[in-house]
DNA sequence: TTTT
DNA sequence: TTTT
């Protein structure tokens, strides 16, 4: 058994890519907050989804959306910029329950989409597991 | 919610340390195998336990012991050897069910020395999360 | 290990009682729906919470509220009306995450009265486990 | 989400039946024990498995076997002996990890199979949920 | 980087 | 009804 269940909010819109064989992959970081008051702690947990689940995430989720994820931890090897071999971990989603869906696109409502002015940088850094 | 539940075997004896304030900390890597036949995949997941749970792990577990762990994913910051800041992830155990306890020391019984069946190296490297 | 994790909506306002020793107990049935389209199935799962968690449920939840429950299955003995001994099961909540809080009382807002959308009867019958 | 994860030991050999359409069904009660020392509590949780999983349970498990079950709670309607309609609950297994397999049949070892002399009665009673 |  |  290798099961992770967690709730949180997306730190950014899901990033959608396609493998060379055409499989859809969605990835995002999830802010998982535990505790109350001044004991609150947030862990940013990287989530990956594949195929139909990835497409659904792309269609239904955006920055700030709240989700319930059921998945497993996966350790993945990759080559760092300096050529060294590293391992990274992430949660591969098996199901995602949408607790809050995508916000309406800016222009569809009277609201300004504050997310479209963001300038934050999300370095493509790999977060080590262990 | 931030919950991980997994089963596996310890890759090495638990490493027991004490913080400067005297708290006991146990850490080990868990081989979590999923799938059947030639679709088997093993993820090595780093586990950390604190205080009474850590002491209990130290007293009852050894390399090869099978456990059921209930815990949460934690992302931890640390400074790499080159001075750069990195984040690592691990599972902080909330409970550990011992499915197989510590083996008697080799030589004390007619049993196989469980320590003899693997030569894998577990470098003290930090495994990235994401 | 004995852990249940589920999401759903309350079928009625939580019922709040106090034991003779003054402990608060909340109970409600949770509509847990799985599957999609015409394969949707709903199971009504009885939830019980104690003390602070019960008070919090009473203050924050009402019929239709969506929750994420983490708890354990408990089998409880009781005497049926005909004097026979029966066992019932329920989920004893260890934590409840409020995905939607209590609705304002009907008439206070332009919102639909969430209490109007169902006519199901929840007899105070004991639902057998097994 | 409707997920139960639990560990325990089978109270009896799995009961194997087949539906009229030929599907295999296995059922057994699981002794799920929590707590330590004199605070130990055991809940007997009914488990049902279908098809390949049921066959595997029949082939690998027996009274006393330790398992890790991943499944969901299901409420099922049935007609009681007195003609009244009742609902029962059980855990429908989605996966079963065998932590201890079937005992060798009596006669295969020097051990007496104490289980073959049992006279306990397991009434086909339905345990209510709620 | 999310939110309350 | 299981086990430690």
mmCIF file of N, CA and C in Angstrom, chain A:
data_model
loop_
_atom_site.group_PDB
_atom_site.id
_atom_site.type_symbol
_atom_site.label_atom_id
_atom_site.label_comp_id
_atom_site.label_asym_id
_atom_site.label_seq_id
_atom_site.Cartn_x
_atom_site.Cartn_y
_atom_site.Cartn_z
ATOM 1 N N UNK A 1 0.838 -1.209 0.000
ATOM 2 C CA UNK A 1 0.000 0.000 0.000
ATOM 3 C C UNK A 1 0.866 1.249 0.000
ATOM 4 N N UNK A 2 0.449 2.207 -0.766
ATOM 5 C CA UNK A 2 1.155 3.485 -0.884
ATOM 6 C C UNK A 2 0.093 4.505 -1.212
ATOM 7 N N UNK A 3 -0.522 5.038 -0.180
ATOM 8 C CA UNK A 3 -1.673 5.919 -0.434
ATOM 9 C C UNK A 3 -1.536 7.236 0.290
ATOM 10 N N UNK A 4 -1.715 8.320 -0.449
ATOM 11 C CA UNK A 4 -1.767 9.646 0.162
ATOM 12 C C UNK A 4 -3.135 10.264 -0.123
ATOM 13 N N UNK A 5 -3.718 10.821 0.928
ATOM 14 C CA UNK A 5 -4.980 11.545 0.784
ATOM 15 C C UNK A 5 -4.773 12.912 1.402
ATOM 16 N N UNK A 6 -5.054 13.954 0.632
ATOM 17 C CA UNK A 6 -4.845 15.295 1.160
ATOM 18 C C UNK A 6 -5.769 16.309 0.529
ATOM 19 N N UNK A 7 -5.976 17.380 1.287
ATOM 20 C CA UNK A 7 -6.773 18.503 0.781
ATOM 21 C C UNK A 7 -5.920 19.766 0.788
ATOM 22 N N UNK A 8 -6.208 20.646 -0.152
ATOM 23 C CA UNK A 8 -5.497 21.911 -0.174
ATOM 24 C C UNK A 8 -5.937 22.758 -1.350
ATOM 25 N N UNK A 9 -5.199 23.832 -1.559
ATOM 26 C CA UNK A 9 -5.502 24.752 -2.657
ATOM 27 C C UNK A 9 -4.316 24.835 -3.613
ATOM 28 N N UNK A 10 -4.623 24.958 -4.896
ATOM 29 C CA UNK A 10 -3.590 25.060 -5.913
ATOM 30 C C UNK A 10 -2.848 26.388 -5.791
ATOM 31 N N UNK A 11 -1.523 26.328 -5.824
ATOM 32 C CA UNK A 11 -0.713 27.538 -5.761
ATOM 33 C C UNK A 11 -0.666 28.276 -7.084
ATOM 34 N N UNK A 12 -0.987 27.595 -8.135
ATOM 35 C CA UNK A 12 -1.019 28.204 -9.467
ATOM 36 C C UNK A 12 -1.960 27.377 -10.356
ATOM 37 N N UNK A 13 -2.269 27.912 -11.535
ATOM 38 C CA UNK A 13 -3.052 27.116 -12.480
ATOM 39 C C UNK A 13 -2.293 25.828 -12.788
ATOM 40 N N UNK A 14 -3.016 24.754 -13.040
ATOM 41 C CA UNK A 14 -2.315 23.515 -13.395
ATOM 42 C C UNK A 14 -1.521 23.723 -14.682
ATOM 43 N N UNK A 15 -0.350 23.140 -14.719
ATOM 44 C CA UNK A 15 0.467 23.206 -15.926
ATOM 45 C C UNK A 15 0.158 21.966 -16.744
ATOM 46 N N UNK A 16 -0.259 22.172 -17.972
ATOM 47 C CA UNK A 16 -0.654 21.043 -18.828
ATOM 48 C C UNK A 16 0.402 20.828 -19.903
ATOM 49 N N UNK A 17 0.904 19.594 -19.996
ATOM 50 C CA UNK A 17 1.870 19.258 -21.053
ATOM 51 C C UNK A 17 1.428 17.948 -21.708
ATOM 52 N N UNK A 18 2.086 17.618 -22.812
ATOM 53 C CA UNK A 18 1.803 16.350 -23.481
ATOM 54 C C UNK A 18 3.107 15.610 -23.704
ATOM 55 N N UNK A 19 3.098 14.314 -23.471
ATOM 56 C CA UNK A 19 4.299 13.538 -23.760
ATOM 57 C C UNK A 19 4.420 13.379 -25.276
ATOM 58 N N UNK A 20 5.574 12.893 -25.719
ATOM 59 C CA UNK A 20 5.787 12.723 -27.159
ATOM 60 C C UNK A 20 4.763 11.744 -27.737
ATOM 61 N N UNK A 21 4.251 10.851 -26.899
ATOM 62 C CA UNK A 21 3.249 9.905 -27.400
ATOM 63 C C UNK A 21 1.831 10.464 -27.251
ATOM 64 N N UNK A 22 1.732 11.716 -26.818
ATOM 65 C CA UNK A 22 0.416 12.370 -26.804
ATOM 66 C C UNK A 22 -0.364 12.264 -25.511
ATOM 67 N N UNK A 23 0.249 11.711 -24.473
ATOM 68 C CA UNK A 23 -0.463 11.616 -23.196
ATOM 69 C C UNK A 23 -0.472 12.965 -22.491
ATOM 70 N N UNK A 24 -1.628 13.309 -21.943
ATOM 71 C CA UNK A 24 -1.753 14.568 -21.213
ATOM 72 C C UNK A 24 -1.218 14.404 -19.786
ATOM 73 N N UNK A 25 -0.457 15.400 -19.324
ATOM 74 C CA UNK A 25 0.071 15.425 -17.949
ATOM 75 C C UNK A 25 -0.245 16.777 -17.329
ATOM 76 N N UNK A 26 -0.844 16.761 -16.158
ATOM 77 C CA UNK A 26 -1.081 18.007 -15.427
ATOM 78 C C UNK A 26 -0.213 18.004 -14.181
ATOM 79 N N UNK A 27 0.318 19.166 -13.817
ATOM 80 C CA UNK A 27 1.080 19.253 -12.568
ATOM 81 C C UNK A 27 0.803 20.577 -11.882
ATOM 82 N N UNK A 28 0.782 20.520 -10.588
ATOM 83 C CA UNK A 28 0.594 21.739 -9.799
ATOM 84 C C UNK A 28 1.086 21.484 -8.387
ATOM 85 N N UNK A 29 1.323 22.568 -7.655
ATOM 86 C CA UNK A 29 1.687 22.464 -6.248
ATOM 87 C C UNK A 29 0.441 22.717 -5.407
ATOM 88 N N UNK A 30 0.303 21.915 -4.369
ATOM 89 C CA UNK A 30 -0.878 22.012 -3.522
ATOM 90 C C UNK A 30 -0.461 22.534 -2.147
ATOM 91 N N UNK A 31 -1.114 23.599 -1.704
ATOM 92 C CA UNK A 31 -0.862 24.135 -0.358
ATOM 93 C C UNK A 31 -1.724 23.353 0.620
ATOM 94 N N UNK A 32 -1.083 22.519 1.403
ATOM 95 C CA UNK A 32 -1.801 21.679 2.366
ATOM 96 C C UNK A 32 -1.548 22.265 3.749
ATOM 97 N N UNK A 33 -2.581 22.835 4.323
ATOM 98 C CA UNK A 33 -2.442 23.551 5.587
ATOM 99 C C UNK A 33 -3.042 22.736 6.719
ATOM 100 N N UNK A 34 -2.272 22.572 7.786
ATOM 101 C CA UNK A 34 -2.754 21.839 8.954
ATOM 102 C C UNK A 34 -2.604 22.702 10.195
ATOM 103 N N UNK A 35 -3.371 22.398 11.201
ATOM 104 C CA UNK A 35 -3.283 23.131 12.461
ATOM 105 C C UNK A 35 -4.178 24.357 12.447
ATOM 106 N N UNK A 36 -4.255 25.008 13.590
ATOM 107 C CA UNK A 36 -5.160 26.143 13.744
ATOM 108 C C UNK A 36 -4.410 27.325 14.322
ATOM 109 N N UNK A 37 -4.921 28.493 14.033
ATOM 110 C CA UNK A 37 -4.371 29.710 14.630
ATOM 111 C C UNK A 37 -2.908 29.888 14.283
ATOM 112 N N UNK A 38 -2.092 30.146 15.299
ATOM 113 C CA UNK A 38 -0.678 30.407 15.043
ATOM 114 C C UNK A 38 0.134 29.118 14.951
ATOM 115 N N UNK A 39 -0.560 27.985 15.001
ATOM 116 C CA UNK A 39 0.143 26.702 14.824
ATOM 117 C C UNK A 39 -0.034 26.170 13.407
ATOM 118 N N UNK A 40 -0.579 27.022 12.539
ATOM 119 C CA UNK A 40 -0.791 26.588 11.163
ATOM 120 C C UNK A 40 0.526 26.368 10.438
ATOM 121 N N UNK A 41 0.593 25.248 9.744
ATOM 122 C CA UNK A 41 1.767 24.938 8.928
ATOM 123 C C UNK A 41 1.288 24.571 7.534
ATOM 124 N N UNK A 42 1.965 25.081 6.532
ATOM 125 C CA UNK A 42 1.612 24.743 5.151
ATOM 126 C C UNK A 42 2.747 23.982 4.490
ATOM 127 N N UNK A 43 2.424 22.857 3.911
ATOM 128 C CA UNK A 43 3.377 22.117 3.087
ATOM 129 C C UNK A 43 2.940 22.224 1.629
ATOM 130 N N UNK A 44 3.873 22.539 0.773
ATOM 131 C CA UNK A 44 3.575 22.624 -0.670
ATOM 132 C C UNK A 44 3.910 21.289 -1.304
ATOM 133 N N UNK A 45 2.880 20.576 -1.692
ATOM 134 C CA UNK A 45 3.083 19.222 -2.188
ATOM 135 C C UNK A 45 2.832 19.164 -3.686
ATOM 136 N N UNK A 46 3.829 18.701 -4.447
ATOM 137 C CA UNK A 46 3.697 18.625 -5.897
ATOM 138 C C UNK A 46 2.812 17.453 -6.308
ATOM 139 N N UNK A 47 1.841 17.767 -7.149
ATOM 140 C CA UNK A 47 0.884 16.754 -7.614
ATOM 141 C C UNK A 47 1.033 16.583 -9.123
ATOM 142 N N UNK A 48 0.944 15.356 -9.576
ATOM 143 C CA UNK A 48 0.959 15.054 -11.009
ATOM 144 C C UNK A 48 -0.263 14.222 -11.340
ATOM 145 N N UNK A 49 -0.923 14.521 -12.452
ATOM 146 C CA UNK A 49 -2.047 13.697 -12.916
ATOM 147 C C UNK A 49 -1.837 13.367 -14.382
ATOM 148 N N UNK A 50 -2.399 12.243 -14.811
ATOM 149 C CA UNK A 50 -2.191 11.765 -16.174
ATOM 150 C C UNK A 50 -3.516 11.595 -16.917
ATOM 151 N N UNK A 51 -3.463 11.763 -18.202
ATOM 152 C CA UNK A 51 -4.542 11.435 -19.140
ATOM 153 C C UNK A 51 -5.881 12.097 -18.788
ATOM 154 N N UNK A 52 -6.954 11.328 -18.694
ATOM 155 C CA UNK A 52 -8.266 11.937 -18.479
ATOM 156 C C UNK A 52 -8.295 12.803 -17.232
ATOM 157 N N UNK A 53 -7.631 12.329 -16.186
ATOM 158 C CA UNK A 53 -7.612 13.072 -14.935
ATOM 159 C C UNK A 53 -6.884 14.399 -15.127
ATOM 160 N N UNK A 54 -5.824 14.368 -15.934
ATOM 161 C CA UNK A 54 -5.058 15.583 -16.219
ATOM 162 C C UNK A 54 -5.908 16.576 -17.012
ATOM 163 N N UNK A 55 -6.619 16.062 -18.007
ATOM 164 C CA UNK A 55 -7.472 16.941 -18.818
ATOM 165 C C UNK A 55 -8.557 17.566 -17.951
ATOM 166 N N UNK A 56 -9.135 16.750 -17.096
ATOM 167 C CA UNK A 56 -10.176 17.237 -16.214
ATOM 168 C C UNK A 56 -9.634 18.313 -15.270
ATOM 169 N N UNK A 57 -8.434 18.100 -14.772
ATOM 170 C CA UNK A 57 -7.817 19.106 -13.899
ATOM 171 C C UNK A 57 -7.614 20.408 -14.673
ATOM 172 N N UNK A 58 -7.136 20.290 -15.900
ATOM 173 C CA UNK A 58 -6.925 21.479 -16.723
ATOM 174 C C UNK A 58 -8.214 22.229 -16.985
ATOM 175 N N UNK A 59 -9.300 21.499 -17.132
ATOM 176 C CA UNK A 59 -10.584 22.125 -17.453
ATOM 177 C C UNK A 59 -11.317 22.682 -16.237
ATOM 178 N N UNK A 60 -11.030 22.139 -15.083
ATOM 179 C CA UNK A 60 -11.854 22.483 -13.925
ATOM 180 C C UNK A 60 -11.138 23.220 -12.806
ATOM 181 N N UNK A 61 -9.809 23.255 -12.864
ATOM 182 C CA UNK A 61 -9.086 23.834 -11.730
ATOM 183 C C UNK A 61 -8.286 25.052 -12.146
ATOM 184 N N UNK A 62 -8.081 25.932 -11.185
ATOM 185 C CA UNK A 62 -7.204 27.078 -11.405
ATOM 186 C C UNK A 62 -6.565 27.465 -10.082
ATOM 187 N N UNK A 63 -5.681 28.421 -10.140
ATOM 188 C CA UNK A 63 -5.010 28.914 -8.936
ATOM 189 C C UNK A 63 -6.030 29.181 -7.834
ATOM 190 N N UNK A 64 -5.810 28.610 -6.685
ATOM 191 C CA UNK A 64 -6.709 28.851 -5.553
ATOM 192 C C UNK A 64 -7.806 27.805 -5.391
ATOM 193 N N UNK A 65 -8.061 26.990 -6.410
ATOM 194 C CA UNK A 65 -9.099 25.947 -6.310
ATOM 195 C C UNK A 65 -8.784 24.975 -5.181
ATOM 196 N N UNK A 66 -9.823 24.556 -4.489
ATOM 197 C CA UNK A 66 -9.644 23.606 -3.399
ATOM 198 C C UNK A 66 -9.950 22.203 -3.907
ATOM 199 N N UNK A 67 -9.073 21.256 -3.595
ATOM 200 C CA UNK A 67 -9.253 19.879 -4.069
ATOM 201 C C UNK A 67 -8.967 18.865 -2.969
ATOM 202 N N UNK A 68 -9.506 17.686 -3.195
ATOM 203 C CA UNK A 68 -9.194 16.520 -2.364
ATOM 204 C C UNK A 68 -8.510 15.520 -3.283
ATOM 205 N N UNK A 69 -7.276 15.183 -2.977
ATOM 206 C CA UNK A 69 -6.489 14.304 -3.853
ATOM 207 C C UNK A 69 -6.270 12.952 -3.187
ATOM 208 N N UNK A 70 -6.432 11.906 -3.958
ATOM 209 C CA UNK A 70 -6.139 10.538 -3.541
ATOM 210 C C UNK A 70 -5.065 10.043 -4.517
ATOM 211 N N UNK A 71 -3.914 9.678 -3.982
ATOM 212 C CA UNK A 71 -2.844 9.257 -4.882
ATOM 213 C C UNK A 71 -1.775 8.463 -4.164
ATOM 214 N N UNK A 72 -0.608 8.358 -4.814
ATOM 215 C CA UNK A 72 0.513 7.647 -4.198
ATOM 216 C C UNK A 72 1.798 8.443 -4.368
ATOM 217 N N UNK A 73 2.727 8.244 -3.454
ATOM 218 C CA UNK A 73 4.017 8.915 -3.547
ATOM 219 C C UNK A 73 4.882 8.173 -4.559
ATOM 220 N N UNK A 74 5.512 8.928 -5.420
ATOM 221 C CA UNK A 74 6.413 8.343 -6.417
ATOM 222 C C UNK A 74 7.761 9.061 -6.352
ATOM 223 N N UNK A 75 8.815 8.293 -6.344
ATOM 224 C CA UNK A 75 10.163 8.851 -6.390
ATOM 225 C C UNK A 75 10.650 8.738 -7.832
ATOM 226 N N UNK A 76 11.100 9.831 -8.366
ATOM 227 C CA UNK A 76 11.469 9.862 -9.777
ATOM 228 C C UNK A 76 12.907 10.372 -9.907
ATOM 229 N N UNK A 77 13.676 9.728 -10.769
ATOM 230 C CA UNK A 77 15.060 10.151 -10.989
ATOM 231 C C UNK A 77 15.111 11.200 -12.093
ATOM 232 N N UNK A 78 16.020 12.117 -11.961
ATOM 233 C CA UNK A 78 16.222 13.088 -13.042
ATOM 234 C C UNK A 78 17.654 13.598 -12.979
ATOM 235 N N UNK A 79 18.062 14.222 -14.066
ATOM 236 C CA UNK A 79 19.417 14.762 -14.116
ATOM 237 C C UNK A 79 19.355 16.256 -13.824
ATOM 238 N N UNK A 80 20.091 16.703 -12.832
ATOM 239 C CA UNK A 80 20.105 18.130 -12.470
ATOM 240 C C UNK A 80 20.895 18.925 -13.505
ATOM 241 N N UNK A 81 20.769 20.231 -13.413
ATOM 242 C CA UNK A 81 21.455 21.115 -14.365
ATOM 243 C C UNK A 81 22.968 20.891 -14.380
ATOM 244 N N UNK A 82 23.516 20.545 -13.230
ATOM 245 C CA UNK A 82 24.963 20.327 -13.162
ATOM 246 C C UNK A 82 25.346 18.906 -13.562
ATOM 247 N N UNK A 83 24.374 18.165 -14.120
ATOM 248 C CA UNK A 83 24.687 16.829 -14.611
ATOM 249 C C UNK A 83 24.585 15.748 -13.559
ATOM 250 N N UNK A 84 24.433 16.140 -12.297
ATOM 251 C CA UNK A 84 24.333 15.134 -11.237
ATOM 252 C C UNK A 84 22.954 14.483 -11.273
ATOM 253 N N UNK A 85 22.905 13.269 -10.770
ATOM 254 C CA UNK A 85 21.647 12.542 -10.749
ATOM 255 C C UNK A 85 20.941 12.805 -9.428
ATOM 256 N N UNK A 86 19.708 13.144 -9.487
ATOM 257 C CA UNK A 86 18.949 13.352 -8.254
ATOM 258 C C UNK A 86 17.630 12.609 -8.330
ATOM 259 N N UNK A 87 17.036 12.447 -7.146
ATOM 260 C CA UNK A 87 15.700 11.867 -7.114
ATOM 261 C C UNK A 87 14.734 12.893 -6.544
ATOM 262 N N UNK A 88 13.561 12.929 -7.115
ATOM 263 C CA UNK A 88 12.530 13.829 -6.614
ATOM 264 C C UNK A 88 11.300 12.997 -6.303
ATOM 265 N N UNK A 89 10.452 13.529 -5.475
ATOM 266 C CA UNK A 89 9.219 12.827 -5.139
ATOM 267 C C UNK A 89 8.035 13.720 -5.448
ATOM 268 N N UNK A 90 6.918 13.101 -5.713
ATOM 269 C CA UNK A 90 5.680 13.829 -5.994
ATOM 270 C C UNK A 90 4.519 12.873 -5.732
ATOM 271 N N UNK A 91 3.334 13.423 -5.652
ATOM 272 C CA UNK A 91 2.150 12.586 -5.494
ATOM 273 C C UNK A 91 1.506 12.398 -6.861
ATOM 274 N N UNK A 92 1.371 11.157 -7.279
ATOM 275 C CA UNK A 92 0.677 10.851 -8.533
ATOM 276 C C UNK A 92 -0.793 10.632 -8.193
ATOM 277 N N UNK A 93 -1.639 11.523 -8.679
ATOM 278 C CA UNK A 93 -3.057 11.475 -8.319
ATOM 279 C C UNK A 93 -3.762 10.303 -8.974
ATOM 280 N N UNK A 94 -4.581 9.603 -8.192
ATOM 281 C CA UNK A 94 -5.442 8.549 -8.741
ATOM 282 C C UNK A 94 -6.868 9.073 -8.884
ATOM 283 N N UNK A 95 -7.236 10.001 -8.031
ATOM 284 C CA UNK A 95 -8.504 10.716 -8.210
ATOM 285 C C UNK A 95 -8.389 12.090 -7.570
ATOM 286 N N UNK A 96 -9.122 13.028 -8.134
ATOM 287 C CA UNK A 96 -9.140 14.397 -7.616
ATOM 288 C C UNK A 96 -10.599 14.810 -7.478
ATOM 289 N N UNK A 97 -10.986 15.160 -6.262
ATOM 290 C CA UNK A 97 -12.351 15.641 -6.049
ATOM 291 C C UNK A 97 -12.286 17.162 -6.037
ATOM 292 N N UNK A 98 -13.099 17.778 -6.879
ATOM 293 C CA UNK A 98 -13.081 19.242 -6.970
ATOM 294 C C UNK A 98 -13.992 19.812 -5.898
ATOM 295 N N UNK A 99 -13.404 20.457 -4.906
ATOM 296 C CA UNK A 99 -14.215 21.037 -3.833
ATOM 297 C C UNK A 99 -14.609 22.462 -4.205
ATOM 298 N N UNK A 100 -13.845 23.065 -5.107
ATOM 299 C CA UNK A 100 -14.176 24.373 -5.674
ATOM 300 C C UNK A 100 -13.642 24.382 -7.084
ATOM 301 N N UNK A 101 -14.472 24.711 -8.019
ATOM 302 C CA UNK A 101 -14.044 24.648 -9.413
ATOM 303 C C UNK A 101 -13.325 25.918 -9.845
ATOM 304 N N UNK A 102 -13.004 25.909 -11.118
ATOM 305 C CA UNK A 102 -12.289 27.009 -11.755
ATOM 306 C C UNK A 102 -13.085 28.303 -11.641
ATOM 307 N N UNK A 103 -12.370 29.384 -11.447
ATOM 308 C CA UNK A 103 -13.001 30.707 -11.487
ATOM 309 C C UNK A 103 -13.392 31.006 -12.924
ATOM 310 N N UNK A 104 -14.451 31.801 -13.075
ATOM 311 C CA UNK A 104 -14.811 32.249 -14.422
ATOM 312 C C UNK A 104 -13.642 33.046 -14.983
ATOM 313 N N UNK A 105 -13.419 32.938 -16.296
ATOM 314 C CA UNK A 105 -12.324 33.671 -16.923
ATOM 315 C C UNK A 105 -12.576 35.172 -16.801
ATOM 316 N N UNK A 106 -11.515 35.962 -16.703
ATOM 317 C CA UNK A 106 -11.664 37.413 -16.640
ATOM 318 C C UNK A 106 -12.422 37.862 -17.882
ATOM 319 N N UNK A 107 -13.331 38.794 -17.738
ATOM 320 C CA UNK A 107 -14.113 39.242 -18.889
ATOM 321 C C UNK A 107 -15.486 38.611 -18.893
ATOM 322 N N UNK A 108 -15.603 37.419 -18.345
ATOM 323 C CA UNK A 108 -16.904 36.779 -18.248
ATOM 324 C C UNK A 108 -17.710 37.324 -17.083
ATOM 325 N N UNK A 109 -17.015 37.913 -16.145
ATOM 326 C CA UNK A 109 -17.700 38.465 -14.991
ATOM 327 C C UNK A 109 -17.234 39.899 -14.838
ATOM 328 N N UNK A 110 -17.780 40.565 -13.890
ATOM 329 C CA UNK A 110 -17.363 41.939 -13.658
ATOM 330 C C UNK A 110 -16.055 42.019 -12.902
ATOM 331 N N UNK A 111 -15.567 40.875 -12.489
ATOM 332 C CA UNK A 111 -14.375 40.856 -11.647
ATOM 333 C C UNK A 111 -13.103 40.917 -12.478
ATOM 334 N N UNK A 112 -12.131 41.591 -11.945
ATOM 335 C CA UNK A 112 -10.807 41.540 -12.559
ATOM 336 C C UNK A 112 -10.137 40.230 -12.160
ATOM 337 N N UNK A 113 -9.514 39.591 -13.121
ATOM 338 C CA UNK A 113 -8.788 38.363 -12.793
ATOM 339 C C UNK A 113 -7.422 38.754 -12.267
ATOM 340 N N UNK A 114 -7.324 38.825 -10.966
ATOM 341 C CA UNK A 114 -6.080 39.298 -10.352
ATOM 342 C C UNK A 114 -4.909 38.390 -10.692
ATOM 343 N N UNK A 115 -5.238 37.164 -11.053
ATOM 344 C CA UNK A 115 -4.173 36.211 -11.334
ATOM 345 C C UNK A 115 -3.442 36.520 -12.628
ATOM 346 N N UNK A 116 -4.058 37.326 -13.480
ATOM 347 C CA UNK A 116 -3.431 37.563 -14.771
ATOM 348 C C UNK A 116 -2.330 38.617 -14.674
ATOM 349 N N UNK A 117 -2.199 39.248 -13.525
ATOM 350 C CA UNK A 117 -1.158 40.259 -13.386
ATOM 351 C C UNK A 117 0.030 39.762 -12.571
ATOM 352 N N UNK A 118 -0.044 38.520 -12.192
ATOM 353 C CA UNK A 118 0.998 37.966 -11.309
ATOM 354 C C UNK A 118 2.364 37.991 -11.966
ATOM 355 N N UNK A 119 3.357 38.242 -11.149
ATOM 356 C CA UNK A 119 4.720 38.247 -11.668
ATOM 357 C C UNK A 119 5.599 37.294 -10.881
ATOM 358 N N UNK A 120 4.966 36.505 -10.043
ATOM 359 C CA UNK A 120 5.770 35.610 -9.227
ATOM 360 C C UNK A 120 6.522 34.632 -10.120
ATOM 361 N N UNK A 121 7.671 34.280 -9.644
ATOM 362 C CA UNK A 121 8.479 33.296 -10.363
ATOM 363 C C UNK A 121 8.376 31.955 -9.636
ATOM 364 N N UNK A 122 8.059 30.921 -10.381
ATOM 365 C CA UNK A 122 8.035 29.588 -9.795
ATOM 366 C C UNK A 122 9.180 28.804 -10.392
ATOM 367 N N UNK A 123 10.332 28.882 -9.789
ATOM 368 C CA UNK A 123 11.498 28.215 -10.381
ATOM 369 C C UNK A 123 11.194 26.744 -10.598
ATOM 370 N N UNK A 124 11.743 26.217 -11.634
ATOM 371 C CA UNK A 124 11.455 24.829 -12.001
ATOM 372 C C UNK A 124 12.315 23.890 -11.164
ATOM 373 N N UNK A 125 12.578 24.368 -9.995
ATOM 374 C CA UNK A 125 13.417 23.647 -9.048
ATOM 375 C C UNK A 125 12.755 22.338 -8.615
ATOM 376 N N UNK A 126 13.579 21.365 -8.367
ATOM 377 C CA UNK A 126 13.065 20.091 -7.884
ATOM 378 C C UNK A 126 13.167 20.074 -6.361
ATOM 379 N N UNK A 127 12.110 19.709 -5.719
ATOM 380 C CA UNK A 127 12.109 19.658 -4.258
ATOM 381 C C UNK A 127 12.496 18.254 -3.813
ATOM 382 N N UNK A 128 13.562 18.130 -3.048
ATOM 383 C CA UNK A 128 14.042 16.789 -2.693
ATOM 384 C C UNK A 128 13.116 16.097 -1.698
ATOM 385 N N UNK A 129 13.058 14.802 -1.818
ATOM 386 C CA UNK A 129 12.315 13.971 -0.871
ATOM 387 C C UNK A 129 13.342 13.302 0.026
ATOM 388 N N UNK A 130 13.292 13.585 1.251
ATOM 389 C CA UNK A 130 14.168 13.021 2.290
ATOM 390 C C UNK A 130 15.202 14.026 2.773
#
